[in-house]
Coordinates of C-alpha atoms in Angstrom, one line a residue:
M4 CA 121.4 128.5 122.6
T5 CA 121.4 128.9 118.7
K6 CA 118.3 129.5 116.7
K7 CA 118.3 125.8 115.6
D8 CA 118.5 124.7 119.3
E9 CA 115.6 127.0 120.1
Q10 CA 113.5 125.5 117.3
L11 CA 114.4 122.0 118.3
E12 CA 113.4 122.8 121.8
S13 CA 110.1 124.1 120.6
F14 CA 109.6 120.8 118.9
R15 CA 110.2 118.9 122.2
Q16 CA 107.8 121.1 124.1
G17 CA 105.3 120.0 121.6
F18 CA 105.6 116.2 122.3
D19 CA 102.2 116.2 124.3
D20 CA 100.5 117.6 121.2
I21 CA 102.1 115.6 118.4
P22 CA 100.3 112.4 117.2
A23 CA 102.1 109.3 118.7
I24 CA 102.4 107.7 115.1
V25 CA 105.2 110.3 114.5
G26 CA 107.4 108.5 116.9
T27 CA 106.8 104.9 116.5
G28 CA 104.8 102.2 114.5
L29 CA 104.6 100.3 117.9
P30 CA 105.4 96.8 116.4
Q31 CA 104.9 95.4 120.0
L32 CA 101.2 96.0 119.3
R33 CA 101.1 93.2 116.9
R34 CA 97.4 93.3 116.0
A35 CA 95.9 96.0 113.9
R36 CA 93.0 96.9 111.7
Y37 CA 92.4 100.1 109.5
L38 CA 88.9 101.8 109.4
L39 CA 87.9 103.6 106.3
I40 CA 85.0 105.7 107.4
R41 CA 82.4 107.7 105.4
I42 CA 80.6 110.4 107.3
D43 CA 76.9 110.5 106.4
D44 CA 75.8 112.4 109.6
A45 CA 78.4 115.1 110.9
A46 CA 76.8 115.3 114.3
A47 CA 77.1 111.5 114.8
A48 CA 80.8 111.7 113.6
R49 CA 81.6 114.6 116.1
S50 CA 79.9 112.7 118.9
W51 CA 81.9 109.5 118.0
L52 CA 85.1 111.4 117.9
R53 CA 84.5 112.9 121.4
E54 CA 84.1 109.5 122.9
L55 CA 87.2 108.2 121.1
L56 CA 89.3 111.2 122.5
A57 CA 88.0 110.3 126.1
S58 CA 88.7 106.6 125.8
D59 CA 92.6 107.1 126.2
V60 CA 93.6 105.3 123.0
V61 CA 94.6 108.5 121.0
H62 CA 98.1 109.1 122.4
S63 CA 100.6 111.8 122.0
L64 CA 104.3 111.5 121.1
A65 CA 105.2 112.0 124.7
R66 CA 103.6 108.7 125.6
V67 CA 105.9 106.6 123.3
R68 CA 109.1 108.5 122.8
A69 CA 111.4 110.4 125.3
K70 CA 112.4 113.9 124.9
N71 CA 116.2 114.4 124.1
L72 CA 117.0 117.5 125.9
P73 CA 119.9 119.8 125.0
K74 CA 123.1 119.3 127.0
K75 CA 123.1 123.0 128.0
K76 CA 119.9 124.0 129.6
I77 CA 118.7 127.6 130.0
G78 CA 117.0 128.1 133.3
R79 CA 115.2 125.3 134.9
A80 CA 113.7 122.6 132.6
P81 CA 111.4 119.8 133.6
S82 CA 112.7 116.2 133.5
P83 CA 111.8 114.5 130.2
P84 CA 108.8 112.1 130.6
K85 CA 109.7 108.4 130.1
P86 CA 107.8 106.8 127.3
S87 CA 105.0 104.6 128.7
R88 CA 105.5 100.9 128.6
D89 CA 101.8 100.2 129.4
V90 CA 100.4 101.4 126.1
T91 CA 98.2 98.5 125.0
Q92 CA 96.1 100.3 122.4
L93 CA 96.7 103.2 120.1
A94 CA 94.6 104.8 117.5
T95 CA 95.6 107.4 114.8
V96 CA 92.8 109.5 113.4
A97 CA 93.3 111.3 110.1
F98 CA 90.8 113.3 107.8
S99 CA 90.6 113.8 104.1
H100 CA 89.9 117.2 102.8
A101 CA 86.4 116.1 102.0
G102 CA 86.1 114.7 105.5
L103 CA 87.1 118.0 107.0
L104 CA 84.3 119.7 104.9
A105 CA 81.8 117.1 105.9
L106 CA 82.6 118.0 109.6
G107 CA 82.0 121.8 108.9
V108 CA 85.6 122.8 108.9
R109 CA 86.5 125.5 106.6
E110 CA 90.0 126.5 105.7
D111 CA 91.2 130.1 106.1
A112 CA 91.6 131.6 102.6
R113 CA 94.9 133.1 103.6
F114 CA 96.5 129.8 104.8
P115 CA 94.7 127.1 102.8
F116 CA 95.5 123.4 102.7
P117 CA 98.0 122.5 99.9
T118 CA 96.6 121.6 96.4
P119 CA 97.4 117.8 96.5
F120 CA 95.5 117.5 99.8
R121 CA 92.5 119.6 98.6
A122 CA 92.3 117.8 95.2
G123 CA 92.7 114.3 96.8
G124 CA 95.2 111.5 96.2
A125 CA 92.5 109.4 94.5
S126 CA 91.6 112.2 92.0
T127 CA 92.0 111.5 88.4
L128 CA 94.5 114.3 88.2
R129 CA 96.8 113.2 91.0
R130 CA 96.8 109.5 89.9
T131 CA 97.6 110.7 86.3
L132 CA 100.5 112.8 87.6
L133 CA 101.9 109.8 89.6
G134 CA 101.6 107.5 86.7
D135 CA 99.1 105.2 88.5
A136 CA 97.3 102.7 86.3
Q137 CA 93.7 103.6 85.9
D138 CA 92.6 100.0 85.7
P139 CA 91.3 98.3 87.7
A140 CA 89.2 101.1 89.4
W141 CA 90.0 101.8 93.0
Q142 CA 87.7 100.3 95.6
W143 CA 88.0 103.3 97.8
G144 CA 89.6 106.8 97.9
D145 CA 89.7 110.3 99.6
V146 CA 87.4 111.7 96.9
E147 CA 84.2 110.3 95.4
A148 CA 84.9 109.0 92.0
G149 CA 84.1 105.9 89.8
G150 CA 81.9 104.2 92.4
A151 CA 84.7 104.0 95.0
L152 CA 84.0 104.3 98.7
P153 CA 84.6 108.0 99.6
V154 CA 86.7 107.9 102.9
H155 CA 86.5 110.9 105.1
I156 CA 88.1 109.5 108.2
F157 CA 91.2 107.0 108.2
V158 CA 91.8 105.3 111.5
A159 CA 94.8 103.0 112.2
H160 CA 94.1 100.9 115.3
Y161 CA 96.8 98.9 116.9
W162 CA 96.5 96.8 120.1
S163 CA 98.4 94.2 122.1
E164 CA 97.7 90.5 122.1
Q165 CA 97.9 90.8 126.0
I166 CA 95.1 93.3 126.7
G167 CA 93.1 90.6 128.2
G168 CA 89.9 91.1 126.3
E169 CA 88.4 92.7 123.2
P170 CA 89.9 96.0 121.7
L171 CA 88.0 99.1 122.2
A172 CA 84.5 98.7 121.3
L173 CA 84.3 102.3 119.8
L174 CA 86.6 101.1 117.0
D175 CA 84.8 97.9 116.4
P176 CA 83.5 98.2 112.7
A177 CA 80.3 96.3 113.5
R178 CA 79.5 98.9 116.4
L179 CA 80.0 102.2 114.8
P180 CA 77.1 104.5 115.3
A181 CA 74.4 105.1 112.6
G182 CA 75.6 107.9 110.3
L183 CA 79.1 106.3 109.8
G184 CA 79.8 103.9 106.9
V185 CA 82.9 101.8 107.3
L186 CA 85.2 99.5 105.4
S187 CA 87.5 97.6 107.7
M188 CA 90.8 95.8 106.9
N189 CA 92.8 93.6 109.3
S190 CA 96.4 92.9 109.5
C191 CA 98.0 89.6 110.4
P192 CA 100.6 89.6 113.1
S193 CA 102.6 86.7 111.6
Y194 CA 104.4 89.4 109.6
I195 CA 105.8 90.9 112.8
A196 CA 108.4 89.1 114.8
S197 CA 107.7 88.5 118.5
P198 CA 108.5 91.4 120.6
D199 CA 111.0 89.1 122.6
S200 CA 113.1 88.8 119.5
P201 CA 116.6 90.2 119.9
E202 CA 116.2 92.1 116.6
P203 CA 112.5 92.7 116.1
A204 CA 111.7 92.7 112.4
V205 CA 108.6 93.4 110.1
F206 CA 108.1 91.5 107.0
E207 CA 106.2 92.0 103.8
P208 CA 104.3 89.4 101.6
F209 CA 106.9 88.8 99.1
G210 CA 109.1 87.5 102.1
F211 CA 111.5 90.3 102.6
R212 CA 112.3 92.3 105.6
D213 CA 110.5 95.7 105.5
G214 CA 111.1 99.1 107.3
I215 CA 114.7 99.3 106.6
G216 CA 116.4 102.6 106.3
Q217 CA 113.7 104.6 108.3
P218 CA 114.5 108.3 108.9
V219 CA 115.4 109.3 112.5
I220 CA 113.9 112.4 113.6
E221 CA 116.4 114.9 115.2
G222 CA 115.3 116.1 118.7
M223 CA 113.7 112.8 119.8
G224 CA 115.3 110.2 122.0
L225 CA 116.6 107.2 120.2
S226 CA 114.7 103.9 120.5
S227 CA 116.7 100.7 121.5
A228 CA 116.9 99.5 117.7
E229 CA 118.1 103.0 116.7
K230 CA 120.8 103.0 119.5
R231 CA 122.0 99.5 118.1
S232 CA 122.1 101.0 114.6
K233 CA 124.0 104.1 115.7
E234 CA 126.6 101.9 117.4
A235 CA 127.0 99.7 114.4
S236 CA 126.9 102.5 111.8
G237 CA 129.1 105.1 113.4
K238 CA 129.2 108.5 111.7
L239 CA 127.0 107.0 108.9
F240 CA 124.0 107.1 111.2
D241 CA 123.8 110.8 110.7
D242 CA 122.6 110.0 107.1
R243 CA 119.4 109.0 108.6
L244 CA 118.9 112.0 111.0
I245 CA 116.1 114.3 109.5
Q246 CA 114.8 117.6 110.9
P247 CA 111.3 117.2 112.5
G248 CA 109.6 119.6 110.1
E249 CA 109.9 117.0 107.3
F250 CA 107.2 115.0 109.3
V251 CA 105.6 117.5 111.7
L252 CA 104.0 120.8 110.5
G253 CA 105.3 124.0 111.9
Q254 CA 108.7 122.6 112.8
L255 CA 112.1 123.2 111.4
N256 CA 112.6 121.4 108.1
E257 CA 115.7 120.4 106.0
Y258 CA 115.6 123.9 104.3
G259 CA 116.0 125.7 107.8
E260 CA 112.5 126.9 107.7
R261 CA 109.3 126.0 109.5
S262 CA 107.0 123.8 107.4
Y263 CA 103.9 125.4 106.1
C264 CA 100.9 125.2 108.4
P265 CA 97.3 125.6 107.1
N266 CA 94.7 127.3 109.2
V267 CA 90.9 127.1 109.4
E268 CA 88.1 129.5 110.1
G269 CA 87.3 129.9 113.8
W270 CA 90.6 128.6 115.0
P271 CA 91.3 130.6 118.3
R272 CA 93.4 133.6 117.7
E273 CA 95.9 132.9 120.6
A274 CA 96.5 129.4 119.0
S275 CA 97.1 131.1 115.5
A276 CA 100.1 132.9 117.0
V277 CA 102.0 129.7 117.2
G278 CA 101.2 128.2 113.8
G279 CA 97.5 127.8 113.2
F280 CA 95.3 124.7 113.0
G281 CA 97.9 122.5 111.1
R282 CA 100.7 123.0 113.7
N283 CA 102.1 119.7 115.1
G284 CA 100.0 117.7 112.7
T285 CA 101.1 115.6 109.7
Y286 CA 99.9 114.4 106.4
L287 CA 99.4 110.6 105.6
A288 CA 99.8 109.3 102.1
V289 CA 98.0 106.1 102.2
R290 CA 97.8 103.3 99.6
Q291 CA 96.4 99.8 99.7
I292 CA 98.9 97.8 97.5
E293 CA 97.9 94.3 96.6
Q294 CA 101.0 92.1 96.0
H295 CA 100.6 89.2 93.6
V296 CA 103.0 86.7 95.4
A297 CA 102.3 83.8 93.2
V298 CA 103.2 86.0 90.1
F299 CA 106.4 87.2 91.8
N300 CA 107.5 83.7 93.0
R301 CA 106.7 82.0 89.6
F302 CA 108.6 84.7 87.5
T303 CA 111.6 84.7 89.7
A304 CA 111.8 80.8 90.0
Q305 CA 111.5 80.3 86.1
H306 CA 114.3 82.8 85.3
E307 CA 117.7 81.6 84.8
R308 CA 119.4 84.3 86.8
P309 CA 119.8 83.3 90.3
L310 CA 118.4 85.3 93.2
L311 CA 116.4 87.6 90.6
G312 CA 113.8 88.5 93.3
D313 CA 116.4 89.5 95.7
A314 CA 118.1 91.7 93.0
M315 CA 114.7 93.4 92.2
V316 CA 114.0 94.1 95.7
G317 CA 117.6 95.2 96.5
R318 CA 118.3 92.9 99.4
R319 CA 118.4 89.2 100.4
K320 CA 115.8 87.3 102.2
P321 CA 114.8 87.6 105.0
D322 CA 116.8 90.5 106.3
A323 CA 120.0 91.1 104.3
A324 CA 121.0 94.4 102.9
C325 CA 123.1 95.6 100.0
P326 CA 125.4 96.6 98.6
A327 CA 128.9 94.9 99.7
H328 CA 129.9 95.5 103.2
A329 CA 132.3 93.7 105.2
G330 CA 132.4 90.9 102.7
Y331 CA 128.6 90.7 102.2
S332 CA 126.5 91.5 99.3
V333 CA 123.1 91.2 97.8
L334 CA 124.2 88.0 96.1
N335 CA 126.2 86.1 98.6
G336 CA 125.4 87.1 102.2
A337 CA 123.4 88.7 104.9
L338 CA 124.1 91.7 107.5
P339 CA 122.8 91.7 111.0
P340 CA 119.7 94.1 111.0
S341 CA 121.4 96.6 113.2
E342 CA 124.1 97.0 110.5
I343 CA 121.8 97.4 107.5
D344 CA 122.1 101.1 107.3
A345 CA 126.0 101.3 107.6
F346 CA 126.7 101.9 103.9
R347 CA 126.3 104.3 101.1
Y348 CA 125.6 103.4 97.5
L349 CA 127.9 106.1 95.8
T350 CA 130.9 105.3 97.8
L351 CA 130.5 101.4 97.9
D352 CA 128.5 100.5 94.8
A353 CA 128.3 103.3 92.3
N354 CA 128.1 100.9 89.4
G355 CA 125.2 98.8 90.9
L356 CA 127.3 95.5 90.8
E357 CA 126.1 94.6 94.2
C358 CA 122.6 96.2 94.4
P359 CA 121.2 97.0 90.9
R360 CA 120.8 100.7 90.3
G361 CA 117.0 100.4 89.5
A362 CA 116.3 98.0 92.6
H363 CA 113.3 98.9 94.6
A364 CA 115.3 99.6 97.9
R365 CA 117.7 101.9 95.9
R366 CA 114.8 103.8 94.3
A367 CA 113.0 104.2 97.5
N368 CA 115.9 105.5 99.4
P369 CA 118.9 106.6 97.0
R370 CA 121.0 107.6 100.0
D371 CA 124.0 109.4 98.6
A372 CA 123.8 108.4 95.0
L373 CA 121.8 111.5 93.8
A374 CA 124.9 113.5 93.2
L375 CA 128.6 113.3 92.1
E376 CA 129.6 114.3 95.7
V377 CA 128.5 112.2 98.6
N378 CA 127.5 115.0 100.9
D379 CA 125.5 116.7 98.1
G380 CA 123.7 113.4 97.5
I381 CA 122.9 113.0 101.1
V382 CA 121.5 116.5 101.3
S383 CA 119.3 116.0 98.2
S384 CA 118.0 112.7 99.6
K385 CA 117.0 114.2 102.9
L386 CA 114.7 116.6 101.1
H387 CA 112.4 113.7 100.0
R388 CA 112.3 111.3 102.9
L389 CA 109.3 109.5 104.1
L390 CA 108.4 108.2 107.5
R391 CA 106.6 104.7 106.9
R392 CA 104.1 103.5 109.3
G393 CA 102.1 100.9 107.1
R394 CA 101.4 97.2 107.7
V395 CA 100.6 94.0 105.9
Y396 CA 96.7 93.7 105.4
A397 CA 95.2 90.3 105.5
E398 CA 92.5 88.3 103.8
G399 CA 91.3 84.9 104.9
C400 CA 92.7 85.6 108.4
S401 CA 90.6 86.0 111.5
Q402 CA 93.1 88.2 113.1
G403 CA 90.8 91.1 113.7
A404 CA 88.4 88.8 115.7
A405 CA 88.5 88.6 119.4
G406 CA 88.6 85.4 121.6
E407 CA 89.1 82.0 120.3
H408 CA 88.9 83.2 116.7
A409 CA 91.8 85.6 116.9
C410 CA 94.9 85.1 114.8
A411 CA 98.0 85.0 117.1
G412 CA 100.5 85.1 114.3
H413 CA 100.2 81.7 112.9
P414 CA 103.4 80.6 111.0
A415 CA 101.3 79.5 107.9
G416 CA 100.3 83.2 107.5
R417 CA 103.6 83.9 105.5
E418 CA 103.7 80.6 103.7
G419 CA 103.0 79.6 100.1
D420 CA 102.0 81.5 97.0
T421 CA 98.7 82.8 98.6
P422 CA 99.7 84.0 102.1
C423 CA 97.0 85.6 104.2
G424 CA 98.8 88.7 103.9
R425 CA 97.6 90.1 100.6
G426 CA 99.6 93.4 100.4
L427 CA 100.6 96.5 102.2
M428 CA 98.4 99.2 103.6
F429 CA 101.3 101.7 102.9
V430 CA 101.1 104.7 105.1
A431 CA 103.8 107.5 104.7
L432 CA 104.1 110.6 106.9
N433 CA 105.3 113.8 105.4
T434 CA 104.7 117.6 105.6
D435 CA 104.9 118.3 101.8
L436 CA 103.0 115.9 99.7
E437 CA 104.4 117.3 96.5
R438 CA 108.1 117.5 97.5
Q439 CA 108.1 114.2 99.4
F440 CA 105.6 111.5 98.7
E441 CA 104.7 112.6 95.1
F442 CA 108.3 113.3 94.2
V443 CA 109.4 109.9 95.4
Q444 CA 106.5 108.2 93.5
K445 CA 106.9 110.2 90.3
S446 CA 110.7 110.6 89.9
W447 CA 112.2 107.6 91.8
I448 CA 109.7 104.8 91.7
A449 CA 108.0 105.6 88.2
G450 CA 111.1 107.5 86.9
S451 CA 112.2 105.9 83.8
R452 CA 115.6 107.6 83.9
F453 CA 116.4 107.1 87.5
G454 CA 119.9 105.9 88.0
D455 CA 120.9 106.7 84.4
L456 CA 118.6 103.8 83.2
A457 CA 116.4 103.9 80.2
D458 CA 112.7 103.1 80.0
E459 CA 112.6 101.3 83.4
Q460 CA 110.4 101.7 86.4
D461 CA 110.4 100.2 89.9
P462 CA 110.3 96.6 89.3
L463 CA 107.9 95.8 92.1
L464 CA 105.6 99.0 91.9
G465 CA 105.8 99.8 88.2
T466 CA 102.8 99.5 86.1
D467 CA 104.2 100.0 82.5
P468 CA 103.5 96.5 80.7
D469 CA 106.7 97.0 78.6
R470 CA 109.1 97.9 81.5
A471 CA 112.3 96.0 82.0
F472 CA 114.9 95.6 84.9
T473 CA 118.6 95.8 84.3
V474 CA 121.1 93.8 86.4
Q475 CA 124.4 95.4 86.1
G476 CA 127.3 92.9 85.8
C477 CA 131.0 92.6 84.9
P478 CA 131.8 92.4 82.1
V479 CA 128.3 92.8 80.9
G480 CA 124.9 93.0 82.7
E481 CA 121.5 91.8 81.7
R482 CA 118.2 93.5 80.8
I483 CA 115.3 91.4 81.9
G484 CA 111.8 92.1 80.6
P485 CA 109.0 92.7 80.0
L486 CA 108.1 92.3 83.7
P487 CA 104.6 91.2 84.8
R488 CA 102.7 93.4 87.2
F489 CA 103.6 92.3 90.6
T490 CA 101.4 94.9 92.5
T491 CA 98.2 96.6 92.1
V492 CA 96.9 99.6 94.1
R493 CA 93.4 99.1 95.2
G494 CA 92.8 102.4 96.9
G495 CA 94.4 105.3 98.5
G496 CA 94.3 109.0 99.4
Y497 CA 95.8 111.8 101.4
F498 CA 94.8 112.4 105.0
F499 CA 95.6 114.9 107.7
A500 CA 96.4 113.7 111.2
P501 CA 95.8 116.7 113.4
S502 CA 97.5 117.6 116.6
L503 CA 95.6 116.4 119.8
T504 CA 94.7 120.1 120.3
A505 CA 93.3 120.3 116.8
L506 CA 91.5 117.1 117.0
G507 CA 89.9 118.1 120.3
W508 CA 88.8 121.4 118.7

């Protein structure tokens, strides 16, 4: 067994300790809400957390994904557990740095938390570095600033429509104990296709299919959708394979090293020998992004260029991909969802004639287009990947309620210029906030020179009022601008989702 095999086996042995959200967003649990909790009483918070852990909704990776054991076994290895098919509720619990301090947790000076996490994603410094517009003021954040709600605990709660009753009362925002303040945001299941669909899909308020091009963690068993994608993509499927240390602390990363683990005072010495408090946890970069659907629809409809919205996003509605592949392109066709990842930009569309070089999809995941050689581009891209676990948040939708008032995914939820889905609760998992989330945001999304362009930003997420968007063409392209603002960040922050062992501690 090679050193890499040994490290991957170490990752598999930690499945019972790693938070379940690393393995899946569980789209079959179509209802969800996010609790943004402020700690006013540390004792009340610890008591509530103990009850939550005892309620069997905080699951491990072993409950939702199978272990992918090596072909050659050394000694006698246990059979891999089969992922549970009866998970009807799931909660992910994560803490801001201020939240850990509020609970009495003190970091070890020798192995502190990284600077971005300690500073806070909502701090003025981090927002300035990332090019965030300072107006309007955020409604909430992981630090106390500008009157925004300071969030100490971030909880993502998912549950099935078939649970036969109300979701867990412990996670009902109206029933949280005294000593905990809360802001709650519901999602709308109309943005998630039925679990019975042959190709389950997730959509966002502008009307496009979301979640395309997700990384696949090496060492985990493949989901059914990933198996279909692998069959359709062939060798190109390997472009999506990412080492677990990019998303799980203390595991092997794309540099061939174990990702850095912070530690805290009082953490048991025997536990420190295998990586400290941070081991098997992950960082969540969270953003509440309001999407101005009416502005987007009006701007794209009034412009003379056909399918301008599709070009800015980088794929066709509702589930097409780009660039050209098997006779399809962003402008004149659609791919089956299982084939969406079977292409590379540099080899199939280096000039951006099918998928514009500054399109959102291309900026968020450049694939092989970061270098002159395909393999070099893929290696570079893998150093900055994010595992997305967000959902659409809703307004004017009673989805979060139980009983007769619950939203079952009404078709009208995705219709018109003011759908009940108001934007994305963007949640990205990573182990290095600077190298992954902040690099993507600063260099790819807000980078004015991305793709050899000039003075441009992501057409959807950019905030510069003078930004433009170039559609490459033959013999000439077209530069469109200035673009109105299609999105506004309303809140956000950096949160640490600990392992189940660390959460219990």
